[in-house]
Tab-separated table of C-alpha atoms and ligand atoms in Angstrom:
chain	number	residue	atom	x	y	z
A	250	UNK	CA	23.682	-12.720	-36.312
A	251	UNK	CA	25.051	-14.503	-38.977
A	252	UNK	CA	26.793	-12.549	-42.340
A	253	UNK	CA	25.625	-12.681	-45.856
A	254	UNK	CA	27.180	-14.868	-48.960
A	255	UNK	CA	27.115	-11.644	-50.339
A	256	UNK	CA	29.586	-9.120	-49.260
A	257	UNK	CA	29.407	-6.829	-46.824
A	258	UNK	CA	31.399	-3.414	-45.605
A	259	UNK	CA	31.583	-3.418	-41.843
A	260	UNK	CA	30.929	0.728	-42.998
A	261	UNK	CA	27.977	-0.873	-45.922
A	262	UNK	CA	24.595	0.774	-44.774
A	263	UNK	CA	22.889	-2.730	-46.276
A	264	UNK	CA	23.931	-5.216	-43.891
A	265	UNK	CA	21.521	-8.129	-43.741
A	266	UNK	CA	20.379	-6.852	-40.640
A	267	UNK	CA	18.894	-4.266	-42.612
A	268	UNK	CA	17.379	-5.297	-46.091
A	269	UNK	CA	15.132	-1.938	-46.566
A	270	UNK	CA	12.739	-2.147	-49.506
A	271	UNK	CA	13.013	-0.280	-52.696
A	272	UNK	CA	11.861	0.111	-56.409
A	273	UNK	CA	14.281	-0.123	-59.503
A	274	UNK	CA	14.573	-1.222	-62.803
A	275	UNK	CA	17.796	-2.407	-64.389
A	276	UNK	CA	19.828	-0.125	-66.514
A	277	UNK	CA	19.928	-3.005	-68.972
A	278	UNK	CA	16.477	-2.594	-69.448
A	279	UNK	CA	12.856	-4.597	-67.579
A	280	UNK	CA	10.421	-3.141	-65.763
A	281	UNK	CA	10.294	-1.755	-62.332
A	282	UNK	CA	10.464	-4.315	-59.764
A	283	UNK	CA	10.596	-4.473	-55.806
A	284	UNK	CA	14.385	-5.359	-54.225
A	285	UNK	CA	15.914	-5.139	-51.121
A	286	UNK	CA	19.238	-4.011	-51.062
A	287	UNK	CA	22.247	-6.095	-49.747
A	288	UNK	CA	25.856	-4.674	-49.455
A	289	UNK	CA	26.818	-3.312	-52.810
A	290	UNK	CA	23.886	-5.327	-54.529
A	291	UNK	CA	20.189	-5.106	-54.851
A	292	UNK	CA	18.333	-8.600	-54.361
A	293	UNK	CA	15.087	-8.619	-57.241
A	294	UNK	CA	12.450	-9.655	-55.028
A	295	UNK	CA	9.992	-10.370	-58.056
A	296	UNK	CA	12.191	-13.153	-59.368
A	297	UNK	CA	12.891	-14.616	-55.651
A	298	UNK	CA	9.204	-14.991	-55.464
A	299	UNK	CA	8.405	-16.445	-58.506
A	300	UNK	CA	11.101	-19.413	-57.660
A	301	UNK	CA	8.880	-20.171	-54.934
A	302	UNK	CA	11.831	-19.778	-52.334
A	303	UNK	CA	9.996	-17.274	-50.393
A	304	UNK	CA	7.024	-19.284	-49.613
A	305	UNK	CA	4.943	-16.882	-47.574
A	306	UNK	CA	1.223	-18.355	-47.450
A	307	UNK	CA	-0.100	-14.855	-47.430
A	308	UNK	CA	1.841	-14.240	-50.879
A	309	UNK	CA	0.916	-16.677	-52.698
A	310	UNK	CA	-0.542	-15.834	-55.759
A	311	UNK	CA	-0.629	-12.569	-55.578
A	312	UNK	CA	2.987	-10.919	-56.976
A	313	UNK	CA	3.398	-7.776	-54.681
A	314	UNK	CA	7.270	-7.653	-56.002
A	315	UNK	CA	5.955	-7.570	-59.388
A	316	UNK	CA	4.584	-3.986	-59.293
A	317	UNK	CA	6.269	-0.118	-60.042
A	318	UNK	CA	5.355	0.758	-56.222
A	319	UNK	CA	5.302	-1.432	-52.554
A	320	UNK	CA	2.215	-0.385	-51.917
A	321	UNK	CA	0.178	-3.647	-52.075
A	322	UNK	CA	2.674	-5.145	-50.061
A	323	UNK	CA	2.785	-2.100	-47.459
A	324	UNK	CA	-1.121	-2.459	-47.287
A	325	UNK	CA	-0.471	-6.285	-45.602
A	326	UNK	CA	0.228	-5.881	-42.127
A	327	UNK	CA	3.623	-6.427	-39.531
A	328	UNK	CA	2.881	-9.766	-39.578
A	329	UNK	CA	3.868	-10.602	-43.648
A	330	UNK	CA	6.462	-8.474	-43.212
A	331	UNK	CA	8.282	-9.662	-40.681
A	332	UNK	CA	7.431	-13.039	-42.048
A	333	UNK	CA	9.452	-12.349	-45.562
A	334	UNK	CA	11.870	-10.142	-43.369
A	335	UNK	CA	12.942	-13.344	-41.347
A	336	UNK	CA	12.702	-15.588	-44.850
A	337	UNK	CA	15.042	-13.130	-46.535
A	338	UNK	CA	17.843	-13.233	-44.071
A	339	UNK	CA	17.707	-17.375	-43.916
A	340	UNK	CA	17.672	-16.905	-47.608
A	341	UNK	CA	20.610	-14.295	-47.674
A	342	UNK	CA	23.058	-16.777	-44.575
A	343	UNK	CA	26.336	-17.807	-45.705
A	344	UNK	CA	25.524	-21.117	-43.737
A	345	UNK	CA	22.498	-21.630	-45.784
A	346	UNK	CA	23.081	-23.329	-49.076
A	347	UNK	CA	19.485	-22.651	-50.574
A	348	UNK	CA	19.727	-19.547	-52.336
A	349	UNK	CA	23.823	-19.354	-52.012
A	350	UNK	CA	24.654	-22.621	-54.100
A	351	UNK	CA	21.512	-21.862	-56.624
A	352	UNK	CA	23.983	-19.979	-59.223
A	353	UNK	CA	21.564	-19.815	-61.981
A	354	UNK	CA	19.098	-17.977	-59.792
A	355	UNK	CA	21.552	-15.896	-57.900
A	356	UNK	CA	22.695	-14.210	-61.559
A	357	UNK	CA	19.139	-13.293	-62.203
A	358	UNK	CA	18.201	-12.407	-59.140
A	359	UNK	CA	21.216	-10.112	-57.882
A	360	UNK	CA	21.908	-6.400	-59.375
A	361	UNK	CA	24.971	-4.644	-58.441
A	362	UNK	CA	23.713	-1.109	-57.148
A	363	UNK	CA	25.566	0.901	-59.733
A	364	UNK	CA	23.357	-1.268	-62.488
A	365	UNK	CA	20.044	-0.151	-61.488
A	366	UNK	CA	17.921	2.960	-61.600
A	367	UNK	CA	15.889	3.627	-57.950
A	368	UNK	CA	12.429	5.127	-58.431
A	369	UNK	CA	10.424	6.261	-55.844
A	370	UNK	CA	9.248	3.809	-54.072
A	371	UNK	CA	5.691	4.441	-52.813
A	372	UNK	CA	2.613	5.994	-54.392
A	373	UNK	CA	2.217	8.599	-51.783
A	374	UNK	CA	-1.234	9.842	-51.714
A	375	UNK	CA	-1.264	12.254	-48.561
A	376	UNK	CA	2.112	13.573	-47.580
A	377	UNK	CA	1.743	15.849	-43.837
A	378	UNK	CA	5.240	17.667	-42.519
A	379	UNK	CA	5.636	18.106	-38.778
A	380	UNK	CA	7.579	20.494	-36.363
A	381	UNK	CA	8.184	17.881	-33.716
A	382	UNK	CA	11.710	18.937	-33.126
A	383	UNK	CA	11.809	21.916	-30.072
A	384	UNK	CA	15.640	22.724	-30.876
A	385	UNK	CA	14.003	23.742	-34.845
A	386	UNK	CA	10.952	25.058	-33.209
A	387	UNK	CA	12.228	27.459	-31.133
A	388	UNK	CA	15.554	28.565	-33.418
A	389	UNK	CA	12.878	29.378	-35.783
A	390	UNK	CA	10.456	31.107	-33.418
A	391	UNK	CA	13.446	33.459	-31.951
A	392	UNK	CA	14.476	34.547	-35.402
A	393	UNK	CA	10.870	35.472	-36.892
A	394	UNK	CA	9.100	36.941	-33.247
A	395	UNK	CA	12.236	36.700	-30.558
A	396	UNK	CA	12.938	34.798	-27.976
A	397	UNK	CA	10.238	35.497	-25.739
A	398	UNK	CA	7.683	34.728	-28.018
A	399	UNK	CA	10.055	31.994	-29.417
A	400	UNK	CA	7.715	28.495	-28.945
A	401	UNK	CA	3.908	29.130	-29.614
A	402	UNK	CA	1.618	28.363	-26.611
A	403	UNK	CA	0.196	25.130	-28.101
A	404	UNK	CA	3.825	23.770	-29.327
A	405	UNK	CA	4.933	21.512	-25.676
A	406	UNK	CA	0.717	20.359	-25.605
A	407	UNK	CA	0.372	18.714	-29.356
A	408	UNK	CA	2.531	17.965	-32.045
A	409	UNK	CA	2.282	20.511	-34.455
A	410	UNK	CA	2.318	19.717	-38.065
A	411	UNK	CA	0.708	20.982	-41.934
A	412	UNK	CA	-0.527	19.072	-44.542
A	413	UNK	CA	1.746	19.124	-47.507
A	414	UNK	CA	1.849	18.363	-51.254
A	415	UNK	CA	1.973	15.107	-52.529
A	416	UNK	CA	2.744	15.549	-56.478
A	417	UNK	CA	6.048	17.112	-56.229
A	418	UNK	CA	7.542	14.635	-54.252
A	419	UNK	CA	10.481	13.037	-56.066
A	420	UNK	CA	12.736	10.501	-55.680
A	421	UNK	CA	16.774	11.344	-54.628
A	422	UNK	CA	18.905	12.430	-57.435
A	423	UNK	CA	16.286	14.295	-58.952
A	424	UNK	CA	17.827	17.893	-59.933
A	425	UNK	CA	15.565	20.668	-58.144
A	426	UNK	CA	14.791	23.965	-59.966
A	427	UNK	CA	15.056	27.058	-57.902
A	428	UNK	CA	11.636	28.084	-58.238
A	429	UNK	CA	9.906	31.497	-58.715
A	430	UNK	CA	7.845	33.525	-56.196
A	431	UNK	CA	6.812	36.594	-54.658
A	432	UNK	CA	8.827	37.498	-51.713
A	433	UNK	CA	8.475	40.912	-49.705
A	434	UNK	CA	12.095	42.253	-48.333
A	435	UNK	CA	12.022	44.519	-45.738
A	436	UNK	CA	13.441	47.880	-47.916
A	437	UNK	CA	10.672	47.342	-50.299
A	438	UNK	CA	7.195	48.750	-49.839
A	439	UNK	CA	6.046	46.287	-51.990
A	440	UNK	CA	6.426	42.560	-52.992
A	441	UNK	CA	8.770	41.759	-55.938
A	442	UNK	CA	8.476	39.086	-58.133
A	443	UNK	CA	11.530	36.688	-58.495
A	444	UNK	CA	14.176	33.470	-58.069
A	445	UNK	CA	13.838	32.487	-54.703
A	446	UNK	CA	17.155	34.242	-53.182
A	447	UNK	CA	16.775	32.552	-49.733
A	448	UNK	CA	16.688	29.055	-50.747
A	449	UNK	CA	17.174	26.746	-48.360
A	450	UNK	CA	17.284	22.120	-47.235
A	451	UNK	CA	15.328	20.450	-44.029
A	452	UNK	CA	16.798	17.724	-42.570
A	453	UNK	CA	13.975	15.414	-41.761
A	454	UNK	CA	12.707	11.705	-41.361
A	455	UNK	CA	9.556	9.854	-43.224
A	456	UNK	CA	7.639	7.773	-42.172
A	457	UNK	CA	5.638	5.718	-45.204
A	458	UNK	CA	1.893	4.589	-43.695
A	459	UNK	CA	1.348	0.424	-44.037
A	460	UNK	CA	-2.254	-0.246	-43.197
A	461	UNK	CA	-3.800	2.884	-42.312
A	462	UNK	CA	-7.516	3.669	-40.324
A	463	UNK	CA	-10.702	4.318	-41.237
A	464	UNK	CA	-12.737	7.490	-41.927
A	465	UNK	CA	-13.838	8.220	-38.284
A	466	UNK	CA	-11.879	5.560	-35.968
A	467	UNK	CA	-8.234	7.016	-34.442
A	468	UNK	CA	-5.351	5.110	-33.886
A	469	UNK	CA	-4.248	4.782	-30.181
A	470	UNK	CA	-0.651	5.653	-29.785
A	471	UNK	CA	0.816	2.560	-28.835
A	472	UNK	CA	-0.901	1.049	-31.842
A	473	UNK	CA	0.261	3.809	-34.071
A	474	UNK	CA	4.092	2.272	-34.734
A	475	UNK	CA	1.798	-1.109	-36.333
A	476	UNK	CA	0.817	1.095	-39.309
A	477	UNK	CA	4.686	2.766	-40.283
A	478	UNK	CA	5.431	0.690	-43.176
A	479	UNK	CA	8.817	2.143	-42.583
A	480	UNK	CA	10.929	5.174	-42.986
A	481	UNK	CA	12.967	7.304	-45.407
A	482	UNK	CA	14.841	10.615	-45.512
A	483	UNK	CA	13.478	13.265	-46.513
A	484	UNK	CA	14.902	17.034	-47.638
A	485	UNK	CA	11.939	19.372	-47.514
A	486	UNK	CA	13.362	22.169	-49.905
A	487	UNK	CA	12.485	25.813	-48.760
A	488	UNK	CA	12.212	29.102	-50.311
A	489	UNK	CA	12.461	31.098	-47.051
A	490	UNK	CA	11.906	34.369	-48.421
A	491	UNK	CA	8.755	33.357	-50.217
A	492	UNK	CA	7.544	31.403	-46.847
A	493	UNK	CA	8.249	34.287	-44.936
A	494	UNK	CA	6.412	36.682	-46.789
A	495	UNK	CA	2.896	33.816	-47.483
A	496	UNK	CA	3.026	32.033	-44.329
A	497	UNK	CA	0.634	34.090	-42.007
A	498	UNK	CA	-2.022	33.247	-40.929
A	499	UNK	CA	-2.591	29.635	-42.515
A	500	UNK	CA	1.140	28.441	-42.707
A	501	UNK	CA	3.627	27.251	-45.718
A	502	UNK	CA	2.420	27.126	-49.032
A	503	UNK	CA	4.539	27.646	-52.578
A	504	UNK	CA	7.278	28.352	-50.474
A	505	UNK	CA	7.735	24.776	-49.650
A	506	UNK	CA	5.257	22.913	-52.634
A	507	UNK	CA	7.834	22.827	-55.692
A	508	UNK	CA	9.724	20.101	-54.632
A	509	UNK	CA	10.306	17.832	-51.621
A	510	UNK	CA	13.164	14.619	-52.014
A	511	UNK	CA	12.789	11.436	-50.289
A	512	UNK	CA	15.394	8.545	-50.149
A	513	UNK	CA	15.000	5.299	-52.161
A	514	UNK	CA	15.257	2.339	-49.402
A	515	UNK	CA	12.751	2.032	-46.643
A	516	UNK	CA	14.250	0.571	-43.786
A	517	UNK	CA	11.358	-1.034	-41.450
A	518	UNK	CA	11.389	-0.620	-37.591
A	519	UNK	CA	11.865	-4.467	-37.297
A	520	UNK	CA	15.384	-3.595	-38.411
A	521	UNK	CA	15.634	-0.244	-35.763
A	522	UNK	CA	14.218	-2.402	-33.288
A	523	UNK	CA	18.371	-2.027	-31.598
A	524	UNK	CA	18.286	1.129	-31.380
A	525	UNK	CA	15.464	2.022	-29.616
A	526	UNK	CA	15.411	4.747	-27.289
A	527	UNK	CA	13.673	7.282	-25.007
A	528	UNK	CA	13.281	10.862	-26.972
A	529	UNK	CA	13.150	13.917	-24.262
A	530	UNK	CA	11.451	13.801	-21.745
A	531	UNK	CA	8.102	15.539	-21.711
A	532	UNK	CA	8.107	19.332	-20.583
A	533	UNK	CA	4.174	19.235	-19.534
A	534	UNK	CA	1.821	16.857	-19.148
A	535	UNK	CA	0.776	15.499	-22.207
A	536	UNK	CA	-2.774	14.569	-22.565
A	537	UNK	CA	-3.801	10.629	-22.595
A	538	UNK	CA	-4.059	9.784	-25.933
A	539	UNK	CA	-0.869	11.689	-26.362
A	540	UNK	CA	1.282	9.559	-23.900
A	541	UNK	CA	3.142	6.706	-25.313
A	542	UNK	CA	4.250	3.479	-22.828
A	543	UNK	CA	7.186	2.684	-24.539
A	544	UNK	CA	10.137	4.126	-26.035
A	545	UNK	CA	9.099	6.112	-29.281
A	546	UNK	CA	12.641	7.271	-30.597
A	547	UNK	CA	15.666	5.523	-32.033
A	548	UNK	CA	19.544	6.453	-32.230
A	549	UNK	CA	19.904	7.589	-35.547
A	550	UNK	CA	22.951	9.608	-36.823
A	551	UNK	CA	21.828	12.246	-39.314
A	552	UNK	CA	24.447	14.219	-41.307
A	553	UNK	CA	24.286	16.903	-44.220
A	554	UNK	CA	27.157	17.654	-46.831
A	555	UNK	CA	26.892	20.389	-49.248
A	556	UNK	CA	29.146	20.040	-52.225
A	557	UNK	CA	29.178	23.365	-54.770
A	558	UNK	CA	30.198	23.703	-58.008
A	559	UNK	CA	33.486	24.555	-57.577
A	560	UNK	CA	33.979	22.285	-54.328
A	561	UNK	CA	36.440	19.110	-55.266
A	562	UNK	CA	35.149	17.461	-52.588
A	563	UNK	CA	31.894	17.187	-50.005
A	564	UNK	CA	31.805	19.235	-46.722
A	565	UNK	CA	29.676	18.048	-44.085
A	566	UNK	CA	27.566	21.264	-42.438
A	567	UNK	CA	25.501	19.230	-40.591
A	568	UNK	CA	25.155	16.436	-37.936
A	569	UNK	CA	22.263	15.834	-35.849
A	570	UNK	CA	19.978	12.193	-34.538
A	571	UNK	CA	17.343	10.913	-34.836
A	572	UNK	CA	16.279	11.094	-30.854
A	573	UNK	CA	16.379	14.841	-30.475
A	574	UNK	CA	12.639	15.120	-31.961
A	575	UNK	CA	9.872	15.780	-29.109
A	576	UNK	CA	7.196	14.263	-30.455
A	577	UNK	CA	7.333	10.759	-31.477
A	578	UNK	CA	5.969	9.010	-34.834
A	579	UNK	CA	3.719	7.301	-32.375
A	580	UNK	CA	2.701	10.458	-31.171
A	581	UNK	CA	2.482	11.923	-34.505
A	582	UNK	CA	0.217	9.436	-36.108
A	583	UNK	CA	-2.247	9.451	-32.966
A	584	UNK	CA	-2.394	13.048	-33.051
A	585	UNK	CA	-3.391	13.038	-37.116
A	586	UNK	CA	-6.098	10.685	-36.532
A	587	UNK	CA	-7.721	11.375	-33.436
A	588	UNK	CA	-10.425	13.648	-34.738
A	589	UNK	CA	-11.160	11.065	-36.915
A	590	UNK	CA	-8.834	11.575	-40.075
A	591	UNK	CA	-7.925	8.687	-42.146
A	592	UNK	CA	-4.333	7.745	-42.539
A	593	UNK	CA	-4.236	5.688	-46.221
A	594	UNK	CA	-1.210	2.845	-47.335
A	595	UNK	CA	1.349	4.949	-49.132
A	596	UNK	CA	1.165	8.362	-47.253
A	597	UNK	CA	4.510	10.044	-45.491
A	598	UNK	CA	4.406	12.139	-42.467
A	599	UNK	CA	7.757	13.749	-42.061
A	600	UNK	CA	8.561	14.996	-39.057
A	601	UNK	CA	9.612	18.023	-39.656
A	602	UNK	CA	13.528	19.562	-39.376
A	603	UNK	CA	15.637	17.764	-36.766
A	604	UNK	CA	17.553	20.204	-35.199
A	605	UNK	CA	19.529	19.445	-32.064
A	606	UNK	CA	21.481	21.944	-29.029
A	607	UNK	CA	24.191	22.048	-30.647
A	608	UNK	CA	25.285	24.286	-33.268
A	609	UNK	CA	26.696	22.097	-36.017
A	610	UNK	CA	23.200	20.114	-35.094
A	611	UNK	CA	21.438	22.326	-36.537
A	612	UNK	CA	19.410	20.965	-39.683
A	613	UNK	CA	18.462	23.674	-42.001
A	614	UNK	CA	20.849	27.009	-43.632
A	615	UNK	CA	18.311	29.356	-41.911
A	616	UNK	CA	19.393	27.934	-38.666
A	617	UNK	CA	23.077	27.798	-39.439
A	618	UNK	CA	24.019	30.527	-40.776
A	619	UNK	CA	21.190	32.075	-38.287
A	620	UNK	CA	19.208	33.835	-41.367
A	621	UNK	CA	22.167	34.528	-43.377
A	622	UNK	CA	23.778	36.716	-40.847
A	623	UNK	CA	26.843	34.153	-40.056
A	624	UNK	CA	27.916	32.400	-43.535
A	625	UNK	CA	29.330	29.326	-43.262
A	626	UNK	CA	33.215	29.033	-44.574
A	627	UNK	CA	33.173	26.076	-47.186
A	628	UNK	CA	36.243	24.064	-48.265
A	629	UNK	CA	37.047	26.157	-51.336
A	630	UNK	CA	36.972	29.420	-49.636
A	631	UNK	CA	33.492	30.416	-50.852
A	632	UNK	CA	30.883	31.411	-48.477
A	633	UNK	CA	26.901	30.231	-48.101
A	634	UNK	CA	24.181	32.120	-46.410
A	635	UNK	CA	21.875	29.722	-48.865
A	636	UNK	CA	21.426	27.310	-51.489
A	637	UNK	CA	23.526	27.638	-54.608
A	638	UNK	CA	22.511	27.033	-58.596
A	639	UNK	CA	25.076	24.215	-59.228
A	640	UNK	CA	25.029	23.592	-55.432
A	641	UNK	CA	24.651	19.519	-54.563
A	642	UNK	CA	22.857	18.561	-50.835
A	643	UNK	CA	23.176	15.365	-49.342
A	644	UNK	CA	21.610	14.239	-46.541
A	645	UNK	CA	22.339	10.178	-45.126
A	646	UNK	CA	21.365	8.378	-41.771
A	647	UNK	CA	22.685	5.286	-40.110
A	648	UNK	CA	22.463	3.561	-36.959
A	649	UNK	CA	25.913	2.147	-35.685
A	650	UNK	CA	25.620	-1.136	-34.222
A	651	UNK	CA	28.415	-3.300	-32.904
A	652	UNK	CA	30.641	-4.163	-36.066
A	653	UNK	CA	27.651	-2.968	-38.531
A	654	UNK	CA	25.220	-0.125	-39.597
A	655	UNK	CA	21.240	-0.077	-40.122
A	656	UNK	CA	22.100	2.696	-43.097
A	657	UNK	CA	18.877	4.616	-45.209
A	658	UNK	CA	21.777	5.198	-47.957
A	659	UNK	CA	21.412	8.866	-49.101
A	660	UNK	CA	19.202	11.815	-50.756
A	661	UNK	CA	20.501	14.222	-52.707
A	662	UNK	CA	19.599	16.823	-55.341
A	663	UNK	CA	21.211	19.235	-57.427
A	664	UNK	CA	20.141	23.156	-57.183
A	665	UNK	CA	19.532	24.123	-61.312
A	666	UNK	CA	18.864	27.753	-61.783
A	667	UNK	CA	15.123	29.549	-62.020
A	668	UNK	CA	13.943	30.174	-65.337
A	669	UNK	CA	13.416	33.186	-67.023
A	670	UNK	CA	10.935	34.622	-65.951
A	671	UNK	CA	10.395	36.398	-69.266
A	672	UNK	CA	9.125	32.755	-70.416
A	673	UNK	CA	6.189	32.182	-67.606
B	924	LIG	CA1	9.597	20.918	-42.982
């Protein structure tokens, strides 16, 4: 592969191998545009177009990097985007003199990061969470029913998953309020009304739909990876207390609705294509339309750091991958649609916390300080059972390739106090 003009860390998540998509506008003022971001830089895909270097016959005329959101262009198919994909890196070569000796265009058309704002990237109309990871699955299961009733009788057969809120997903950097509830402890007879006191991350993948199916039609698994535009992180924020006392009998609610953060670059599978590899092996027999002929997981390294208030510096609680989930995307999407539901351009099915065997793999506070009975020791001395008010979570993912990464950058939000709940 050849390197950029521009830049690049061998440590940079935005090689050009990479180029995920994003929405930003410049500090400096403009609207939101589409970019792709390259090393320390973001490339302003609107303006690129418009020069007519790009010259995608599909494209023409139409302006799909001129828009707040990539949905038009998501709504295209594999084909386009691998087509601008391919363009982009020719474009981006530091053999190829095209774009590179073009100085006018290049200071129009490149943004240091630091000089724009991200926004969130996709209008996401439908947003479903999954619980394809066993390791998560069955931690969970042993702390709320033990561990012979630890994995549910359905969990090895399908992949098991909720349909989630849409509105209050936000973009990374976006401060999260520790919300209010009604939570049931076990000394009191009755529930109390409250701050969450058990608040708590997820440490989970996205995947954002391209082209997605019609009311009544499926989509077969080995078809399914055709309609992953591609995928983000994503923290789903938990109030455990409040999901412990709501969830029964039909599953999460307000204790995981007020707020869910996704990351601002979608990196497409074209780009993970490397790193493919087989996730576990299947425990049972899976059914047909559940069994998937080629690999369905890819090698990527997922870590957590929690910085506090009174932390100088970061400390990472977590590390887990990518390939420890059960149930594939592939299986995940064929699963959603086979009675007939319609997957639409823009929505993200997450797959749920990726927890792996080990215990510094394990990708939510419930599961690592095992409910709060074993706090972990931070940097500073302090202690967390849970989330913080001042408290800053991070979660990043990269792939390591030989001498570069296929990076998805970072999401991270700030834990701001509940209001007073004299003013509700
Ligand atoms: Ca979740």
């Amino acid at each position: 592969m050849n390197h950029s003009f521009i830049e690049v860390k061998t440590d940079s998540h935005f090689p050009i191998q990479n180029l995920p998509y994003g929405v930003f506008r410049p500090k400096n003022g403009g609207t939101p545009r589409v970019g792709v971001a390259i090393g320390d830089y973001v490339l302003d895909l609107s303006i690129i177009d418009a020069s007519g270097l790009l010259n995608i016959p599909e494209l023409q005329g139409k302006e799909v990097f001129k828009q707040s959101t990539l949905n038009e262009f998501m709504s295209m198919n594999r084909k386009v985007w691998s087509s601008v994909r391919t363009r982009l890196q020719t474009l981006l070569r530091s053999d190829e003199p095209i774009l590179r000796d073009q100085f006018v265009l290049r200071d129009q058309a490149f943004y240091q990061q630091k000089d724009v704002e991200m926004l969130l990237p996709v209008e996401i109309g439908d947003y479903t969470d999954f619980y394809a990871s066993k390791e998560h699955a069955m931690n969970v299961g042993m702390m709320f029913r033990g561990k012979e009733n630890a994995l549910m009788p359905n969990w090895l057969n399908l992949p098991v998953g909720y349909h989630g809120r849409a509105s209050s997903i936000v973009i990374s950097g976006t401060d999260i309020r520790r919300p209010l509830g009604q939570m049931k402890t076990p000394e009191s007879e009755t529930p109390i009304f409250g701050p969450c006191l058990r608040f708590d991350f997820e440490l989970e993948m996205g995947c954002l739909i391209g082209p997605g199916n019609k009311l009544g039609t499926s989509i077969p698994v080995d078809e399914a990876e055709d309609h992953i535009f591609g995928l983000v992180l994503v923290n789903d924020w938990s109030a455990r207390d409040i999901q412990a006392w709501e969830y029964q009998p039909l599953g999460p609610f307000l204790g995981k609705n007020f707020a869910t953060s996704i990351s601002p670059w979608v990196v497409s599978i074209e780009a993970l294509e490397p790193f493919r590899v087989n996730g576990p092996t299947p425990e049972v027999e899976q059914l047909p339309y559940l069994q998937q002929s080629r690999k369905g997981s890819f090698d990527i390294e997922l870590a957590v750091n929690l910085r506090g208030e009174n932390m100088e510096y970061p400390q990472r609680i977590c590390q887990s991958n990518f390939r420890h989930l059960y149930w594939s995307m592939a299986q995940q999407i064929a699963h959603h649609t086979v009675g007939g539901c319609n997957l639409r351009t823009g929505d993200l099915l997450a797959s749920g916390t990726i927890s792996g065997s080990t215990p510094e793999s394990r990708g939510s506070l419930l599961e690592l300080t095992w409910g709060g009975l074993e706090p972990i020791l931070m940097n500073n001395g302090e202690q967390r059972k849970w989330l913080e008010d001042g408290d800053e979570l991070t979660l990043t993912a990269w792939c390591q390739g030989n001498g570069y990464r296929i990076g998805f950058g970072e999401v991270t939000g700030c834990i701001l106090p509940a209001l007073e709940f004299s003013k509700i």
